[in-house]
Amino acid sequence: MIRAVRAVRVLPLLLLPLLLVACGTEEAGAGADTGSSADTGKDTAGADKGTGSSADPADPAELAARAGALGIAPELVYVTDAPGFAVAQQSVGVFGGDGFHTAYFSQKTHAQFELFVDRGTLTAENCPKTQVGQGSGESVACERDGDAWYRKAGGQHEYALPRDGHVIRLVGTTDGPTRAVLRKAAEAAHHPDAAELTALLPPAPDGDTATEPVERGDLPPVGDGAPNNEVGASG
């Protein structure tokens, strides 16, 4: 089952608009419309299990290096295409043990949702026992929608999409992104292509320069540089 949320470097959604006014957003997996449709839809959610993009695929080694530098398993890195939403770069980071987290924000409507990917699964048995988003202690209502689950608890709702050994979750407040927006984001979730990876994760640090000791010029060529505390002739 999905582990209880143990978020690391996850920004509260209420802080994102304040940060984004100053810093903007990145265009990893972003759309161009407002995405405010109220249609709930009844087609199979998450039917597209491909990359969701015809662009050049990301280099697996580059993905592994960038994700690994942040403690994220490369197979758990996903982006989505959500019309009118863009990645909040400040929110990108590790989730739980080696999962992935980011948030998407609309500059036009100020609506926002979070994307979580973590190891585990979601079934009819554990769905009501698994918290929505970062948890509110409220009872969880689960509705099967194709390959996905639509879930609500308190003031939050989400689309959860089980995959092979992990679950992709798109979470927002019920007065923020509509069910249709979350559903379409779940359908469009995919591993990043080369351009999306570049916009999403920072380059991995250079291992050679990152671990090289700093050479000091104030130490003697021999010995350990410790002070000489021997007693002289004068005592």
Tab-separated table of C-alpha atoms in Angstrom:
chain	number	residue	atom	x	y	z
A	1	MET	CA	0.000	0.000	0.000
A	2	ILE	CA	1.051	3.628	-0.299
A	3	ARG	CA	3.147	4.564	2.680
A	4	ALA	CA	2.001	7.339	4.993
A	5	VAL	CA	3.175	10.705	3.750
A	6	ARG	CA	6.722	11.482	4.840
A	7	ALA	CA	7.248	14.551	2.711
A	8	VAL	CA	10.684	16.093	2.468
A	9	ARG	CA	11.103	19.595	1.038
A	10	VAL	CA	7.393	19.751	0.209
A	11	LEU	CA	6.106	23.303	0.217
A	12	PRO	CA	2.638	23.962	1.635
A	13	LEU	CA	0.327	24.940	-1.209
A	14	LEU	CA	-0.610	28.177	0.538
A	15	LEU	CA	2.996	29.410	0.216
A	16	LEU	CA	3.356	28.754	-3.502
A	17	PRO	CA	1.511	31.820	-4.846
A	18	LEU	CA	3.733	34.117	-2.750
A	19	LEU	CA	6.909	32.477	-4.049
A	20	LEU	CA	5.751	32.320	-7.643
A	21	VAL	CA	4.947	36.028	-7.826
A	22	ALA	CA	8.635	36.677	-7.321
A	23	CYS	CA	10.196	33.655	-9.036
A	24	GLY	CA	7.815	32.520	-11.768
A	25	THR	CA	7.326	28.989	-13.015
A	26	GLU	CA	9.027	26.550	-15.352
A	27	GLU	CA	7.408	25.101	-18.447
A	28	ALA	CA	8.063	21.398	-17.796
A	29	GLY	CA	4.978	19.590	-19.025
A	30	ALA	CA	2.905	22.784	-19.041
A	31	GLY	CA	-0.116	23.576	-21.196
A	32	ALA	CA	-1.468	26.797	-22.607
A	33	ASP	CA	-5.130	27.074	-21.602
A	34	THR	CA	-6.815	27.804	-18.295
A	35	GLY	CA	-7.934	24.227	-17.617
A	36	SER	CA	-11.088	25.290	-15.782
A	37	SER	CA	-13.517	22.761	-17.279
A	38	ALA	CA	-16.050	21.304	-14.866
A	39	ASP	CA	-16.588	18.112	-16.890
A	40	THR	CA	-15.874	15.055	-14.752
A	41	GLY	CA	-15.593	12.693	-17.706
A	42	LYS	CA	-16.241	8.970	-17.788
A	43	ASP	CA	-13.524	7.652	-20.091
A	44	THR	CA	-10.708	5.512	-18.765
A	45	ALA	CA	-8.353	7.702	-16.759
A	46	GLY	CA	-4.697	7.055	-17.252
A	47	ALA	CA	-5.212	5.029	-20.423
A	48	ASP	CA	-2.129	6.619	-21.997
A	49	LYS	CA	0.801	4.741	-20.502
A	50	GLY	CA	3.384	6.063	-22.939
A	51	THR	CA	5.593	9.098	-22.664
A	52	GLY	CA	2.867	11.545	-23.600
A	53	SER	CA	5.356	13.376	-25.842
A	54	SER	CA	6.782	13.030	-29.342
A	55	ALA	CA	9.934	14.967	-28.369
A	56	ASP	CA	13.359	13.413	-27.873
A	57	PRO	CA	13.332	11.031	-24.899
A	58	ALA	CA	15.467	11.875	-21.894
A	59	ASP	CA	18.855	10.188	-21.693
A	60	PRO	CA	18.452	7.504	-18.981
A	61	ALA	CA	21.911	8.241	-17.588
A	62	GLU	CA	21.164	11.965	-17.382
A	63	LEU	CA	17.815	11.290	-15.709
A	64	ALA	CA	19.454	8.946	-13.211
A	65	ALA	CA	22.197	11.481	-12.420
A	66	ARG	CA	19.873	14.443	-11.947
A	67	ALA	CA	17.285	12.505	-9.956
A	68	GLY	CA	19.895	10.657	-7.898
A	69	ALA	CA	21.530	13.925	-6.843
A	70	LEU	CA	18.248	14.808	-5.114
A	71	GLY	CA	17.702	11.335	-3.667
A	72	ILE	CA	14.889	10.531	-6.125
A	73	ALA	CA	14.526	7.205	-7.929
A	74	PRO	CA	14.612	8.019	-11.673
A	75	GLU	CA	11.663	5.732	-12.451
A	76	LEU	CA	9.509	7.808	-10.082
A	77	VAL	CA	10.083	11.130	-11.885
A	78	TYR	CA	6.954	12.214	-13.768
A	79	VAL	CA	5.593	15.367	-15.356
A	80	THR	CA	2.159	16.128	-16.745
A	81	ASP	CA	0.502	18.352	-19.322
A	82	ALA	CA	-2.056	20.508	-17.549
A	83	PRO	CA	-3.453	23.364	-19.680
A	84	GLY	CA	-2.731	26.715	-18.032
A	85	PHE	CA	-0.476	25.225	-15.336
A	86	ALA	CA	3.302	25.226	-15.028
A	87	VAL	CA	5.733	23.603	-12.614
A	88	ALA	CA	6.522	25.560	-9.461
A	89	GLN	CA	10.272	25.027	-9.537
A	90	GLN	CA	10.641	25.662	-5.803
A	91	SER	CA	8.452	22.627	-5.070
A	92	VAL	CA	10.507	20.013	-6.922
A	93	GLY	CA	12.136	17.494	-4.609
A	94	VAL	CA	12.219	14.090	-2.980
A	95	PHE	CA	9.101	12.664	-1.348
A	96	GLY	CA	9.270	9.949	1.289
A	97	GLY	CA	12.170	7.559	0.846
A	98	ASP	CA	12.999	8.065	-2.833
A	99	GLY	CA	9.723	9.318	-4.325
A	100	PHE	CA	9.060	12.474	-6.277
A	101	HIS	CA	7.044	15.620	-5.623
A	102	THR	CA	6.287	18.795	-7.501
A	103	ALA	CA	3.457	21.314	-7.718
A	104	TYR	CA	1.736	22.976	-10.659
A	105	PHE	CA	0.402	26.520	-10.481
A	106	SER	CA	-1.816	28.643	-12.744
A	107	GLN	CA	-0.738	32.278	-12.896
A	108	LYS	CA	-4.126	33.192	-14.371
A	109	THR	CA	-6.507	31.510	-11.906
A	110	HIS	CA	-4.077	30.918	-8.999
A	111	ALA	CA	-5.332	27.336	-8.869
A	112	GLN	CA	-2.685	24.772	-7.915
A	113	PHE	CA	-2.237	21.062	-7.513
A	114	GLU	CA	0.521	18.731	-6.389
A	115	LEU	CA	1.969	15.701	-8.112
A	116	PHE	CA	3.230	12.922	-5.828
A	117	VAL	CA	4.850	9.666	-6.930
A	118	ASP	CA	5.718	7.045	-4.342
A	119	ARG	CA	6.217	3.313	-4.163
A	120	GLY	CA	3.267	1.060	-3.355
A	121	THR	CA	-0.145	0.326	-4.809
A	122	LEU	CA	-3.771	1.353	-4.371
A	123	THR	CA	-6.607	-1.156	-4.213
A	124	ALA	CA	-10.246	-1.255	-3.201
A	125	GLU	CA	-9.094	-2.581	0.166
A	126	ASN	CA	-6.495	0.019	1.095
A	127	CYS	CA	-7.959	3.042	-0.741
A	128	PRO	CA	-10.210	4.192	2.148
A	129	LYS	CA	-7.306	3.719	4.590
A	130	THR	CA	-4.817	5.785	2.594
A	131	GLN	CA	-4.796	9.507	3.230
A	132	VAL	CA	-5.460	12.044	0.506
A	133	GLY	CA	-2.613	14.440	-0.161
A	134	GLN	CA	-0.665	15.175	2.999
A	135	GLY	CA	-3.546	13.993	5.132
A	136	SER	CA	-6.283	15.713	7.101
A	137	GLY	CA	-7.565	12.911	9.315
A	138	GLU	CA	-10.897	12.941	7.474
A	139	SER	CA	-12.576	9.791	6.153
A	140	VAL	CA	-11.652	9.002	2.559
A	141	ALA	CA	-14.241	8.406	-0.174
A	142	CYS	CA	-13.015	6.328	-3.130
A	143	GLU	CA	-14.527	6.061	-6.600
A	144	ARG	CA	-13.075	3.855	-9.305
A	145	ASP	CA	-12.621	5.664	-12.635
A	146	GLY	CA	-11.083	3.433	-15.283
A	147	ASP	CA	-7.512	2.620	-14.272
A	148	ALA	CA	-7.514	5.368	-11.655
A	149	TRP	CA	-9.168	6.229	-8.368
A	150	TYR	CA	-10.931	9.517	-7.667
A	151	ARG	CA	-10.632	10.203	-3.937
A	152	LYS	CA	-11.925	12.877	-1.567
A	153	ALA	CA	-11.283	13.699	2.081
A	154	GLY	CA	-12.124	16.926	3.869
A	155	GLY	CA	-11.277	19.834	1.591
A	156	GLN	CA	-8.964	17.842	-0.685
A	157	HIS	CA	-9.508	15.628	-3.718
A	158	GLU	CA	-7.172	13.682	-5.966
A	159	TYR	CA	-6.770	11.304	-8.854
A	160	ALA	CA	-4.526	8.362	-7.988
A	161	LEU	CA	-3.106	6.236	-10.767
A	162	PRO	CA	-1.473	2.905	-9.769
A	163	ARG	CA	1.437	1.842	-11.928
A	164	ASP	CA	3.911	-1.033	-11.714
A	165	GLY	CA	5.083	-0.769	-8.108
A	166	HIS	CA	4.222	2.903	-7.599
A	167	VAL	CA	1.292	5.324	-7.534
A	168	ILE	CA	0.999	8.719	-9.268
A	169	ARG	CA	-1.263	11.133	-7.385
A	170	LEU	CA	-2.589	14.520	-8.500
A	171	VAL	CA	-3.920	16.393	-5.463
A	172	GLY	CA	-5.681	19.732	-5.023
A	173	THR	CA	-8.193	21.482	-2.816
A	174	THR	CA	-11.846	21.059	-3.703
A	175	ASP	CA	-12.184	24.824	-4.216
A	176	GLY	CA	-9.112	24.864	-6.492
A	177	PRO	CA	-8.583	22.690	-9.578
A	178	THR	CA	-11.708	20.844	-10.682
A	179	ARG	CA	-12.054	17.104	-10.876
A	180	ALA	CA	-11.749	17.360	-14.653
A	181	VAL	CA	-8.426	19.205	-14.371
A	182	LEU	CA	-7.002	16.568	-12.026
A	183	ARG	CA	-8.322	13.769	-14.209
A	184	LYS	CA	-6.747	15.177	-17.369
A	185	ALA	CA	-3.488	15.721	-15.504
A	186	ALA	CA	-3.549	12.083	-14.412
A	187	GLU	CA	-4.187	10.955	-17.981
A	188	ALA	CA	-1.265	13.043	-19.237
A	189	ALA	CA	1.275	11.992	-16.580
A	190	HIS	CA	4.459	10.660	-18.179
A	191	HIS	CA	8.193	10.382	-17.695
A	192	PRO	CA	9.919	13.603	-18.824
A	193	ASP	CA	11.418	13.930	-22.273
A	194	ALA	CA	14.827	15.566	-22.731
A	195	ALA	CA	13.549	19.161	-22.736
A	196	GLU	CA	11.192	18.552	-19.811
A	197	LEU	CA	13.981	16.976	-17.772
A	198	THR	CA	16.227	19.980	-18.371
A	199	ALA	CA	13.499	22.338	-17.155
A	200	LEU	CA	12.497	20.123	-14.226
A	201	LEU	CA	15.661	18.957	-12.446
A	202	PRO	CA	18.954	20.804	-11.969
A	203	PRO	CA	22.146	19.302	-13.397
A	204	ALA	CA	23.900	16.794	-11.162
A	205	PRO	CA	26.978	18.221	-9.426
A	206	ASP	CA	30.361	17.324	-10.897
A	207	GLY	CA	31.603	14.466	-8.750
A	208	ASP	CA	35.249	15.306	-9.334
A	209	THR	CA	35.028	18.918	-8.181
A	210	ALA	CA	32.422	18.321	-5.508
A	211	THR	CA	34.641	15.941	-3.489
A	212	GLU	CA	38.093	17.444	-4.164
A	213	PRO	CA	39.729	18.663	-0.933
A	214	VAL	CA	40.607	22.331	-0.748
A	215	GLU	CA	44.376	22.877	-0.832
A	216	ARG	CA	45.559	25.281	1.827
A	217	GLY	CA	48.648	27.414	1.320
A	218	ASP	CA	49.244	28.196	4.998
A	219	LEU	CA	50.328	24.692	6.072
A	220	PRO	CA	53.973	23.503	6.208
A	221	PRO	CA	55.149	20.993	3.566
A	222	VAL	CA	55.807	18.355	6.266
A	223	GLY	CA	53.974	17.484	9.470
A	224	ASP	CA	50.320	18.025	10.272
A	225	GLY	CA	50.511	21.744	10.848
A	226	ALA	CA	49.763	21.501	14.554
A	227	PRO	CA	51.268	24.232	16.776
A	228	ASN	CA	54.619	23.516	18.403
A	229	ASN	CA	54.050	23.465	22.170
A	230	GLU	CA	57.550	22.297	23.205
A	231	VAL	CA	59.003	24.187	26.165
A	232	GLY	CA	62.006	26.276	25.139
A	233	ALA	CA	65.212	26.950	26.998
A	234	SER	CA	63.687	29.907	28.860
A	235	GLY	CA	61.010	27.679	30.352
